[in-house]
């Protein structure tokens, strides 16, 4: 029996589109309801309690839309609220976070020193550092909050002079000398992956959560026999506050015009 209910994916804004697109590419039959909480972004500057409250509300809404699984496509929410969500919804649906698949992917690569860049909330949570070290005790993990990057990307400033200047200001830091790899621990950052690669002159390996999360989603759907039938893939994009740049970026990502709906779920 196929399960044609949609997968719910959420983030504070456009960042989670990097994850939902990877899911659509790997699993084209799956329908997605994407929710961007543009009214409350950036999440990265908020407390664990506030992010957890937003995440709970959004997940409740997505489950009311009959989602069969929820992907927390935001590192700030994954680090602040994942445990809260599991506890609150008590096994009533499958949740996928963006941290574990990335940590699992990087920790067995034999690196000596890795950098982690993310929002303030993600870095402050210490979740990446702790999870990476629990997998590989001798790993040197350098973490840095880069709070301007997500709002900058959300406003459409990527692939240009502004983003290059901000990226340089954050990465020009002795701590990052000799890193083997850098983890883009914010789902907005894949949009500036090429610029980060140019900054490091392609000498540092760059990892993000996109394809590894899509693979995790696939694995769970297959294991639980919850895959959709052929040709089902329907995408709905919703935000808590309409912004043009969201609509533009989503259309760019999906390579076609998308219909953006504003939803007041508060
Ligand atoms: N894309 C998000 C993350 O992965 C949130 C960025 C923000 O709203 O601060 O953390």
PDB file of C-alpha atoms and ligand atoms in Angstrom:
ATOM      1  CA  UNK A   1       0.000   0.000   0.000  1.00  0.00           C
ATOM      2  CA  UNK A   2       1.355   3.416  -0.969  1.00  0.00           C
ATOM      3  CA  UNK A   3       1.125   6.406   1.326  1.00  0.00           C
ATOM      4  CA  UNK A   4       0.393   9.502  -0.749  1.00  0.00           C
ATOM      5  CA  UNK A   5       0.118  11.928   2.139  1.00  0.00           C
ATOM      6  CA  UNK A   6       2.592  14.842   1.957  1.00  0.00           C
ATOM      7  CA  UNK A   7       5.858  15.254   3.825  1.00  0.00           C
ATOM      8  CA  UNK A   8       5.889  18.407   5.971  1.00  0.00           C
ATOM      9  CA  UNK A   9       9.108  20.438   5.782  1.00  0.00           C
ATOM     10  CA  UNK A  10       9.737  23.632   7.734  1.00  0.00           C
ATOM     11  CA  UNK A  11      12.320  26.321   8.373  1.00  0.00           C
ATOM     12  CA  UNK A  12      12.295  29.950   9.467  1.00  0.00           C
ATOM     13  CA  UNK A  13      12.457  30.997   5.803  1.00  0.00           C
ATOM     14  CA  UNK A  14      13.984  29.932   2.490  1.00  0.00           C
ATOM     15  CA  UNK A  15      16.851  27.882   3.963  1.00  0.00           C
ATOM     16  CA  UNK A  16      14.824  24.698   4.249  1.00  0.00           C
ATOM     17  CA  UNK A  17      14.173  24.846   0.499  1.00  0.00           C
ATOM     18  CA  UNK A  18      17.724  23.533   0.053  1.00  0.00           C
ATOM     19  CA  UNK A  19      16.580  20.420   1.913  1.00  0.00           C
ATOM     20  CA  UNK A  20      13.103  20.121   0.354  1.00  0.00           C
ATOM     21  CA  UNK A  21      14.622  20.395  -3.135  1.00  0.00           C
ATOM     22  CA  UNK A  22      17.054  17.583  -2.345  1.00  0.00           C
ATOM     23  CA  UNK A  23      14.084  15.483  -1.139  1.00  0.00           C
ATOM     24  CA  UNK A  24      12.123  16.279  -4.339  1.00  0.00           C
ATOM     25  CA  UNK A  25      15.132  15.363  -6.495  1.00  0.00           C
ATOM     26  CA  UNK A  26      15.631  12.023  -4.771  1.00  0.00           C
ATOM     27  CA  UNK A  27      11.945  11.234  -4.261  1.00  0.00           C
ATOM     28  CA  UNK A  28      10.022  12.921  -7.109  1.00  0.00           C
ATOM     29  CA  UNK A  29       6.787  11.082  -6.284  1.00  0.00           C
ATOM     30  CA  UNK A  30       6.580  12.564  -2.818  1.00  0.00           C
ATOM     31  CA  UNK A  31       4.327  15.566  -2.181  1.00  0.00           C
ATOM     32  CA  UNK A  32       5.620  18.275   0.118  1.00  0.00           C
ATOM     33  CA  UNK A  33       4.033  20.991   2.217  1.00  0.00           C
ATOM     34  CA  UNK A  34       6.772  23.518   2.901  1.00  0.00           C
ATOM     35  CA  UNK A  35       6.259  26.038   5.690  1.00  0.00           C
ATOM     36  CA  UNK A  36       8.585  29.042   6.076  1.00  0.00           C
ATOM     37  CA  UNK A  37       8.081  30.948   9.303  1.00  0.00           C
ATOM     38  CA  UNK A  38       9.069  34.267   7.752  1.00  0.00           C
ATOM     39  CA  UNK A  39       7.160  36.181  10.409  1.00  0.00           C
ATOM     40  CA  UNK A  40       9.611  35.035  13.080  1.00  0.00           C
ATOM     41  CA  UNK A  41      12.951  34.748  11.308  1.00  0.00           C
ATOM     42  CA  UNK A  42      15.774  34.762  12.119  1.00  0.00           C
ATOM     43  CA  UNK A  43      15.371  31.847  14.514  1.00  0.00           C
ATOM     44  CA  UNK A  44      19.099  31.907  15.160  1.00  0.00           C
ATOM     45  CA  UNK A  45      18.873  34.888  17.512  1.00  0.00           C
ATOM     46  CA  UNK A  46      15.998  33.454  19.575  1.00  0.00           C
ATOM     47  CA  UNK A  47      16.010  31.405  22.778  1.00  0.00           C
ATOM     48  CA  UNK A  48      15.513  27.632  22.910  1.00  0.00           C
ATOM     49  CA  UNK A  49      12.067  28.193  24.483  1.00  0.00           C
ATOM     50  CA  UNK A  50      10.895  30.577  21.753  1.00  0.00           C
ATOM     51  CA  UNK A  51      12.177  28.375  18.894  1.00  0.00           C
ATOM     52  CA  UNK A  52      10.553  25.324  20.521  1.00  0.00           C
ATOM     53  CA  UNK A  53       7.224  27.162  20.779  1.00  0.00           C
ATOM     54  CA  UNK A  54       7.311  28.097  17.071  1.00  0.00           C
ATOM     55  CA  UNK A  55       8.363  24.571  16.070  1.00  0.00           C
ATOM     56  CA  UNK A  56       5.560  22.975  18.107  1.00  0.00           C
ATOM     57  CA  UNK A  57       2.940  25.227  16.542  1.00  0.00           C
ATOM     58  CA  UNK A  58       4.203  24.568  13.008  1.00  0.00           C
ATOM     59  CA  UNK A  59       4.352  20.796  13.509  1.00  0.00           C
ATOM     60  CA  UNK A  60       0.837  20.775  14.974  1.00  0.00           C
ATOM     61  CA  UNK A  61      -0.335  22.663  11.885  1.00  0.00           C
ATOM     62  CA  UNK A  62       1.513  20.325   9.474  1.00  0.00           C
ATOM     63  CA  UNK A  63       0.018  17.280  11.171  1.00  0.00           C
ATOM     64  CA  UNK A  64      -3.442  18.832  10.833  1.00  0.00           C
ATOM     65  CA  UNK A  65      -2.650  18.969   7.087  1.00  0.00           C
ATOM     66  CA  UNK A  66      -2.194  15.176   7.304  1.00  0.00           C
ATOM     67  CA  UNK A  67       1.572  15.085   6.796  1.00  0.00           C
ATOM     68  CA  UNK A  68       3.022  11.588   7.110  1.00  0.00           C
ATOM     69  CA  UNK A  69       6.430  12.784   8.272  1.00  0.00           C
ATOM     70  CA  UNK A  70       8.004  16.064   9.377  1.00  0.00           C
ATOM     71  CA  UNK A  71      11.456  17.256   8.353  1.00  0.00           C
ATOM     72  CA  UNK A  72      12.838  19.925  10.659  1.00  0.00           C
ATOM     73  CA  UNK A  73      14.791  21.630   7.837  1.00  0.00           C
ATOM     74  CA  UNK A  74      16.365  24.168  10.160  1.00  0.00           C
ATOM     75  CA  UNK A  75      19.424  23.646  12.314  1.00  0.00           C
ATOM     76  CA  UNK A  76      18.345  26.209  14.893  1.00  0.00           C
ATOM     77  CA  UNK A  77      15.045  24.329  15.355  1.00  0.00           C
ATOM     78  CA  UNK A  78      16.724  20.900  15.120  1.00  0.00           C
ATOM     79  CA  UNK A  79      19.156  21.788  17.902  1.00  0.00           C
ATOM     80  CA  UNK A  80      16.691  23.709  20.087  1.00  0.00           C
ATOM     81  CA  UNK A  81      13.459  21.796  19.613  1.00  0.00           C
ATOM     82  CA  UNK A  82      13.976  18.271  18.247  1.00  0.00           C
ATOM     83  CA  UNK A  83      13.827  16.618  21.697  1.00  0.00           C
ATOM     84  CA  UNK A  84      10.830  18.772  22.625  1.00  0.00           C
ATOM     85  CA  UNK A  85       9.012  17.672  19.438  1.00  0.00           C
ATOM     86  CA  UNK A  86       9.722  13.967  20.012  1.00  0.00           C
ATOM     87  CA  UNK A  87       8.525  14.287  23.567  1.00  0.00           C
ATOM     88  CA  UNK A  88       5.381  16.253  22.713  1.00  0.00           C
ATOM     89  CA  UNK A  89       4.213  14.175  19.737  1.00  0.00           C
ATOM     90  CA  UNK A  90       5.247  10.856  21.339  1.00  0.00           C
ATOM     91  CA  UNK A  91       5.759   8.699  18.270  1.00  0.00           C
ATOM     92  CA  UNK A  92       2.593   9.897  16.484  1.00  0.00           C
ATOM     93  CA  UNK A  93       4.678  10.690  13.398  1.00  0.00           C
ATOM     94  CA  UNK A  94       8.256  10.399  12.107  1.00  0.00           C
ATOM     95  CA  UNK A  95      10.534  13.383  12.598  1.00  0.00           C
ATOM     96  CA  UNK A  96      13.807  13.921  10.749  1.00  0.00           C
ATOM     97  CA  UNK A  97      16.288  16.550  11.922  1.00  0.00           C
ATOM     98  CA  UNK A  98      19.110  18.041   9.865  1.00  0.00           C
ATOM     99  CA  UNK A  99      21.910  17.501  12.410  1.00  0.00           C
ATOM    100  CA  UNK A 100      22.295  13.727  12.771  1.00  0.00           C
ATOM    101  CA  UNK A 101      22.587  12.863   9.053  1.00  0.00           C
ATOM    102  CA  UNK A 102      25.288  15.539   8.640  1.00  0.00           C
ATOM    103  CA  UNK A 103      27.241  14.489  11.738  1.00  0.00           C
ATOM    104  CA  UNK A 104      27.070  10.812  10.686  1.00  0.00           C
ATOM    105  CA  UNK A 105      28.283  11.680   7.212  1.00  0.00           C
ATOM    106  CA  UNK A 106      31.296  13.689   8.362  1.00  0.00           C
ATOM    107  CA  UNK A 107      32.456  11.888  11.482  1.00  0.00           C
ATOM    108  CA  UNK A 108      33.839   8.760   9.798  1.00  0.00           C
ATOM    109  CA  UNK A 109      35.815  10.571   7.093  1.00  0.00           C
ATOM    110  CA  UNK A 110      39.061  10.552   9.068  1.00  0.00           C
ATOM    111  CA  UNK A 111      39.330  14.351   9.419  1.00  0.00           C
ATOM    112  CA  UNK A 112      41.563  15.799  12.166  1.00  0.00           C
ATOM    113  CA  UNK A 113      40.088  19.310  12.311  1.00  0.00           C
ATOM    114  CA  UNK A 114      36.679  20.532  11.171  1.00  0.00           C
ATOM    115  CA  UNK A 115      34.932  23.892  11.306  1.00  0.00           C
ATOM    116  CA  UNK A 116      31.227  24.367  12.031  1.00  0.00           C
ATOM    117  CA  UNK A 117      29.477  27.583  11.054  1.00  0.00           C
ATOM    118  CA  UNK A 118      25.876  28.205  12.055  1.00  0.00           C
ATOM    119  CA  UNK A 119      23.465  30.596  13.724  1.00  0.00           C
ATOM    120  CA  UNK A 120      24.024  31.756  17.294  1.00  0.00           C
ATOM    121  CA  UNK A 121      21.293  29.417  18.577  1.00  0.00           C
ATOM    122  CA  UNK A 122      22.880  26.359  16.930  1.00  0.00           C
ATOM    123  CA  UNK A 123      26.406  27.145  18.140  1.00  0.00           C
ATOM    124  CA  UNK A 124      25.189  28.004  21.646  1.00  0.00           C
ATOM    125  CA  UNK A 125      23.295  24.705  21.874  1.00  0.00           C
ATOM    126  CA  UNK A 126      26.640  22.868  21.558  1.00  0.00           C
ATOM    127  CA  UNK A 127      24.771  20.006  19.844  1.00  0.00           C
ATOM    128  CA  UNK A 128      27.121  19.735  16.827  1.00  0.00           C
ATOM    129  CA  UNK A 129      30.244  19.847  18.940  1.00  0.00           C
ATOM    130  CA  UNK A 130      28.886  17.207  21.342  1.00  0.00           C
ATOM    131  CA  UNK A 131      27.604  14.876  18.616  1.00  0.00           C
ATOM    132  CA  UNK A 132      30.794  15.100  16.546  1.00  0.00           C
ATOM    133  CA  UNK A 133      32.954  14.400  19.594  1.00  0.00           C
ATOM    134  CA  UNK A 134      30.767  11.506  20.688  1.00  0.00           C
ATOM    135  CA  UNK A 135      31.515   9.886  17.310  1.00  0.00           C
ATOM    136  CA  UNK A 136      35.197  10.788  17.214  1.00  0.00           C
ATOM    137  CA  UNK A 137      36.855  11.865  20.463  1.00  0.00           C
ATOM    138  CA  UNK A 138      40.067  13.066  18.869  1.00  0.00           C
ATOM    139  CA  UNK A 139      38.387  15.404  16.379  1.00  0.00           C
ATOM    140  CA  UNK A 140      39.272  19.088  16.742  1.00  0.00           C
ATOM    141  CA  UNK A 141      35.977  20.980  16.277  1.00  0.00           C
ATOM    142  CA  UNK A 142      36.095  24.745  15.689  1.00  0.00           C
ATOM    143  CA  UNK A 143      32.665  26.373  15.966  1.00  0.00           C
ATOM    144  CA  UNK A 144      31.737  29.882  15.013  1.00  0.00           C
ATOM    145  CA  UNK A 145      28.404  31.701  15.001  1.00  0.00           C
ATOM    146  CA  UNK A 146      27.861  33.586  11.749  1.00  0.00           C
ATOM    147  CA  UNK A 147      24.576  35.396  12.506  1.00  0.00           C
ATOM    148  CA  UNK A 148      24.543  37.787   9.555  1.00  0.00           C
ATOM    149  CA  UNK A 149      24.596  35.045   6.939  1.00  0.00           C
ATOM    150  CA  UNK A 150      21.010  33.704   7.169  1.00  0.00           C
ATOM    151  CA  UNK A 151      19.281  37.136   7.138  1.00  0.00           C
ATOM    152  CA  UNK A 152      21.611  38.224   4.312  1.00  0.00           C
ATOM    153  CA  UNK A 153      20.684  35.166   2.218  1.00  0.00           C
ATOM    154  CA  UNK A 154      17.002  35.502   3.101  1.00  0.00           C
ATOM    155  CA  UNK A 155      17.062  39.025   1.689  1.00  0.00           C
ATOM    156  CA  UNK A 156      18.484  37.721  -1.574  1.00  0.00           C
ATOM    157  CA  UNK A 157      22.111  38.728  -1.013  1.00  0.00           C
ATOM    158  CA  UNK A 158      24.058  35.740  -2.279  1.00  0.00           C
ATOM    159  CA  UNK A 159      26.477  35.326  -5.188  1.00  0.00           C
ATOM    160  CA  UNK A 160      27.642  38.940  -5.053  1.00  0.00           C
ATOM    161  CA  UNK A 161      29.905  41.533  -3.498  1.00  0.00           C
ATOM    162  CA  UNK A 162      27.938  41.865  -0.254  1.00  0.00           C
ATOM    163  CA  UNK A 163      27.948  38.151   0.497  1.00  0.00           C
ATOM    164  CA  UNK A 164      31.624  37.781  -0.426  1.00  0.00           C
ATOM    165  CA  UNK A 165      32.574  40.573   1.988  1.00  0.00           C
ATOM    166  CA  UNK A 166      30.527  39.132   4.857  1.00  0.00           C
ATOM    167  CA  UNK A 167      31.804  35.578   4.237  1.00  0.00           C
ATOM    168  CA  UNK A 168      35.412  36.839   4.244  1.00  0.00           C
ATOM    169  CA  UNK A 169      34.843  38.790   7.471  1.00  0.00           C
ATOM    170  CA  UNK A 170      33.648  35.636   9.223  1.00  0.00           C
ATOM    171  CA  UNK A 171      36.058  33.090   7.778  1.00  0.00           C
ATOM    172  CA  UNK A 172      39.216  35.193   7.934  1.00  0.00           C
ATOM    173  CA  UNK A 173      39.902  33.799  11.373  1.00  0.00           C
ATOM    174  CA  UNK A 174      43.066  32.005  12.558  1.00  0.00           C
ATOM    175  CA  UNK A 175      40.911  29.357  14.200  1.00  0.00           C
ATOM    176  CA  UNK A 176      40.028  28.014  10.753  1.00  0.00           C
ATOM    177  CA  UNK A 177      43.681  27.531   9.743  1.00  0.00           C
ATOM    178  CA  UNK A 178      44.345  23.951   8.670  1.00  0.00           C
ATOM    179  CA  UNK A 179      40.742  22.760   8.824  1.00  0.00           C
ATOM    180  CA  UNK A 180      40.090  19.711   6.635  1.00  0.00           C
ATOM    181  CA  UNK A 181      36.387  20.351   6.266  1.00  0.00           C
ATOM    182  CA  UNK A 182      33.695  22.858   7.090  1.00  0.00           C
ATOM    183  CA  UNK A 183      30.109  21.995   8.006  1.00  0.00           C
ATOM    184  CA  UNK A 184      27.415  24.382   6.798  1.00  0.00           C
ATOM    185  CA  UNK A 185      25.232  23.898   9.874  1.00  0.00           C
ATOM    186  CA  UNK A 186      22.478  26.238   8.733  1.00  0.00           C
ATOM    187  CA  UNK A 187      20.151  25.252   5.914  1.00  0.00           C
ATOM    188  CA  UNK A 188      20.443  28.710   4.362  1.00  0.00           C
ATOM    189  CA  UNK A 189      24.180  28.279   3.742  1.00  0.00           C
ATOM    190  CA  UNK A 190      24.121  25.889   0.756  1.00  0.00           C
ATOM    191  CA  UNK A 191      23.037  28.990  -1.181  1.00  0.00           C
ATOM    192  CA  UNK A 192      26.526  30.444  -0.578  1.00  0.00           C
ATOM    193  CA  UNK A 193      28.416  27.150  -0.830  1.00  0.00           C
ATOM    194  CA  UNK A 194      30.223  28.202  -4.023  1.00  0.00           C
ATOM    195  CA  UNK A 195      31.355  31.450  -2.449  1.00  0.00           C
ATOM    196  CA  UNK A 196      32.649  29.612   0.624  1.00  0.00           C
ATOM    197  CA  UNK A 197      34.430  27.184  -1.690  1.00  0.00           C
ATOM    198  CA  UNK A 198      36.053  30.099  -3.551  1.00  0.00           C
ATOM    199  CA  UNK A 199      37.071  31.699  -0.253  1.00  0.00           C
ATOM    200  CA  UNK A 200      38.911  28.489   0.708  1.00  0.00           C
ATOM    201  CA  UNK A 201      40.212  28.117  -2.882  1.00  0.00           C
ATOM    202  CA  UNK A 202      38.620  24.625  -2.973  1.00  0.00           C
ATOM    203  CA  UNK A 203      41.161  23.404  -0.371  1.00  0.00           C
ATOM    204  CA  UNK A 204      38.580  22.639   2.305  1.00  0.00           C
ATOM    205  CA  UNK A 205      35.811  20.060   1.900  1.00  0.00           C
ATOM    206  CA  UNK A 206      32.349  21.497   2.396  1.00  0.00           C
ATOM    207  CA  UNK A 207      29.424  19.526   3.822  1.00  0.00           C
ATOM    208  CA  UNK A 208      25.772  20.389   4.279  1.00  0.00           C
ATOM    209  CA  UNK A 209      22.567  18.610   5.266  1.00  0.00           C
ATOM    210  CA  UNK A 210      20.753  18.542   1.919  1.00  0.00           C
ATOM    211  CA  UNK A 211      21.350  15.172   0.236  1.00  0.00           C
ATOM    212  CA  UNK A 212      22.083  13.269   3.451  1.00  0.00           C
ATOM    213  CA  UNK A 213      18.724  14.331   4.900  1.00  0.00           C
ATOM    214  CA  UNK A 214      16.954  13.338   1.674  1.00  0.00           C
ATOM    215  CA  UNK A 215      18.585   9.894   1.946  1.00  0.00           C
ATOM    216  CA  UNK A 216      17.468   9.590   5.569  1.00  0.00           C
ATOM    217  CA  UNK A 217      13.888  10.473   4.540  1.00  0.00           C
ATOM    218  CA  UNK A 218      14.011   7.822   1.827  1.00  0.00           C
ATOM    219  CA  UNK A 219      15.324   5.187   4.201  1.00  0.00           C
ATOM    220  CA  UNK A 220      12.525   5.799   6.723  1.00  0.00           C
ATOM    221  CA  UNK A 221       9.812   5.790   4.041  1.00  0.00           C
ATOM    222  CA  UNK A 222      11.111   2.537   2.564  1.00  0.00           C
ATOM    223  CA  UNK A 223      11.497   0.859   5.973  1.00  0.00           C
ATOM    224  CA  UNK A 224       7.981   1.846   7.010  1.00  0.00           C
ATOM    225  CA  UNK A 225       6.390   1.174   3.603  1.00  0.00           C
ATOM    226  CA  UNK A 226       5.234   4.791   3.407  1.00  0.00           C
ATOM    227  CA  UNK A 227       6.443   5.698  -0.080  1.00  0.00           C
ATOM    228  CA  UNK A 228       4.076   7.494  -2.460  1.00  0.00           C
ATOM    229  CA  UNK A 229       2.816   6.084  -5.761  1.00  0.00           C
ATOM    230  CA  UNK A 230       4.307   7.203  -9.073  1.00  0.00           C
ATOM    231  CA  UNK A 231       3.649  10.764 -10.283  1.00  0.00           C
ATOM    232  CA  UNK A 232       2.161  12.033  -7.061  1.00  0.00           C
ATOM    233  CA  UNK A 233       4.646  14.857  -6.325  1.00  0.00           C
ATOM    234  CA  UNK A 234       2.643  18.020  -5.533  1.00  0.00           C
ATOM    235  CA  UNK A 235       4.317  20.944  -3.802  1.00  0.00           C
ATOM    236  CA  UNK A 236       2.675  23.542  -1.604  1.00  0.00           C
ATOM    237  CA  UNK A 237       4.674  26.475  -0.306  1.00  0.00           C
ATOM    238  CA  UNK A 238       3.385  28.438   2.635  1.00  0.00           C
ATOM    239  CA  UNK A 239       4.812  31.264   4.733  1.00  0.00           C
ATOM    240  CA  UNK A 240       3.666  33.065   7.847  1.00  0.00           C
ATOM    241  CA  UNK A 241       4.459  36.432   6.233  1.00  0.00           C
ATOM    242  CA  UNK A 242       4.551  36.944   2.459  1.00  0.00           C
ATOM    243  CA  UNK A 243       7.876  38.084   0.985  1.00  0.00           C
ATOM    244  CA  UNK A 244       8.736  38.454  -2.683  1.00  0.00           C
ATOM    245  CA  UNK A 245      12.261  37.147  -2.234  1.00  0.00           C
ATOM    246  CA  UNK A 246      10.854  33.887  -0.831  1.00  0.00           C
ATOM    247  CA  UNK A 247       8.662  33.385  -3.875  1.00  0.00           C
ATOM    248  CA  UNK A 248      11.541  34.210  -6.232  1.00  0.00           C
ATOM    249  CA  UNK A 249      13.977  31.853  -4.536  1.00  0.00           C
ATOM    250  CA  UNK A 250      11.460  29.004  -4.356  1.00  0.00           C
ATOM    251  CA  UNK A 251      10.655  29.448  -8.075  1.00  0.00           C
ATOM    252  CA  UNK A 252      14.370  29.480  -8.887  1.00  0.00           C
ATOM    253  CA  UNK A 253      14.936  26.334  -6.872  1.00  0.00           C
ATOM    254  CA  UNK A 254      12.085  24.369  -8.361  1.00  0.00           C
ATOM    255  CA  UNK A 255      12.689  25.745 -11.855  1.00  0.00           C
ATOM    256  CA  UNK A 256       9.054  26.823 -12.276  1.00  0.00           C
ATOM    257  CA  UNK A 257       6.624  29.390 -10.901  1.00  0.00           C
ATOM    258  CA  UNK A 258       5.378  28.436  -7.491  1.00  0.00           C
ATOM    259  CA  UNK A 259       2.250  29.511  -5.727  1.00  0.00           C
ATOM    260  CA  UNK A 260       3.096  30.991  -2.384  1.00  0.00           C
ATOM    261  CA  UNK A 261       0.300  31.101   0.206  1.00  0.00           C
ATOM    262  CA  UNK A 262       0.384  33.167   3.374  1.00  0.00           C
ATOM    263  CA  UNK A 263      -0.961  31.239   6.378  1.00  0.00           C
ATOM    264  CA  UNK A 264      -1.689  32.666   9.771  1.00  0.00           C
ATOM    265  CA  UNK A 265      -1.227  29.704  12.046  1.00  0.00           C
ATOM    266  CA  UNK A 266      -0.605  31.689  15.217  1.00  0.00           C
TER     267      UNK A 266
HETATM  268  N1  LIG B   1      17.949  28.004   8.253  1.00  0.00           N
HETATM  269  C1  LIG B   1      18.006  28.051   9.655  1.00  0.00           C
HETATM  270  C2  LIG B   1      19.015  27.170  10.299  1.00  0.00           C
HETATM  271  O1  LIG B   1      19.365  26.172   9.715  1.00  0.00           O
HETATM  272  C3  LIG B   1      17.613  29.291  10.391  1.00  0.00           C
HETATM  273  C4  LIG B   1      18.259  30.580  10.113  1.00  0.00           C
HETATM  274  C5  LIG B   1      17.626  31.624  11.004  1.00  0.00           C
HETATM  275  O2  LIG B   1      16.413  31.805  10.915  1.00  0.00           O
HETATM  276  O3  LIG B   1      18.352  32.217  11.818  1.00  0.00           O
HETATM  277  O4  LIG B   1      19.447  27.398  11.396  1.00  0.00           O
END
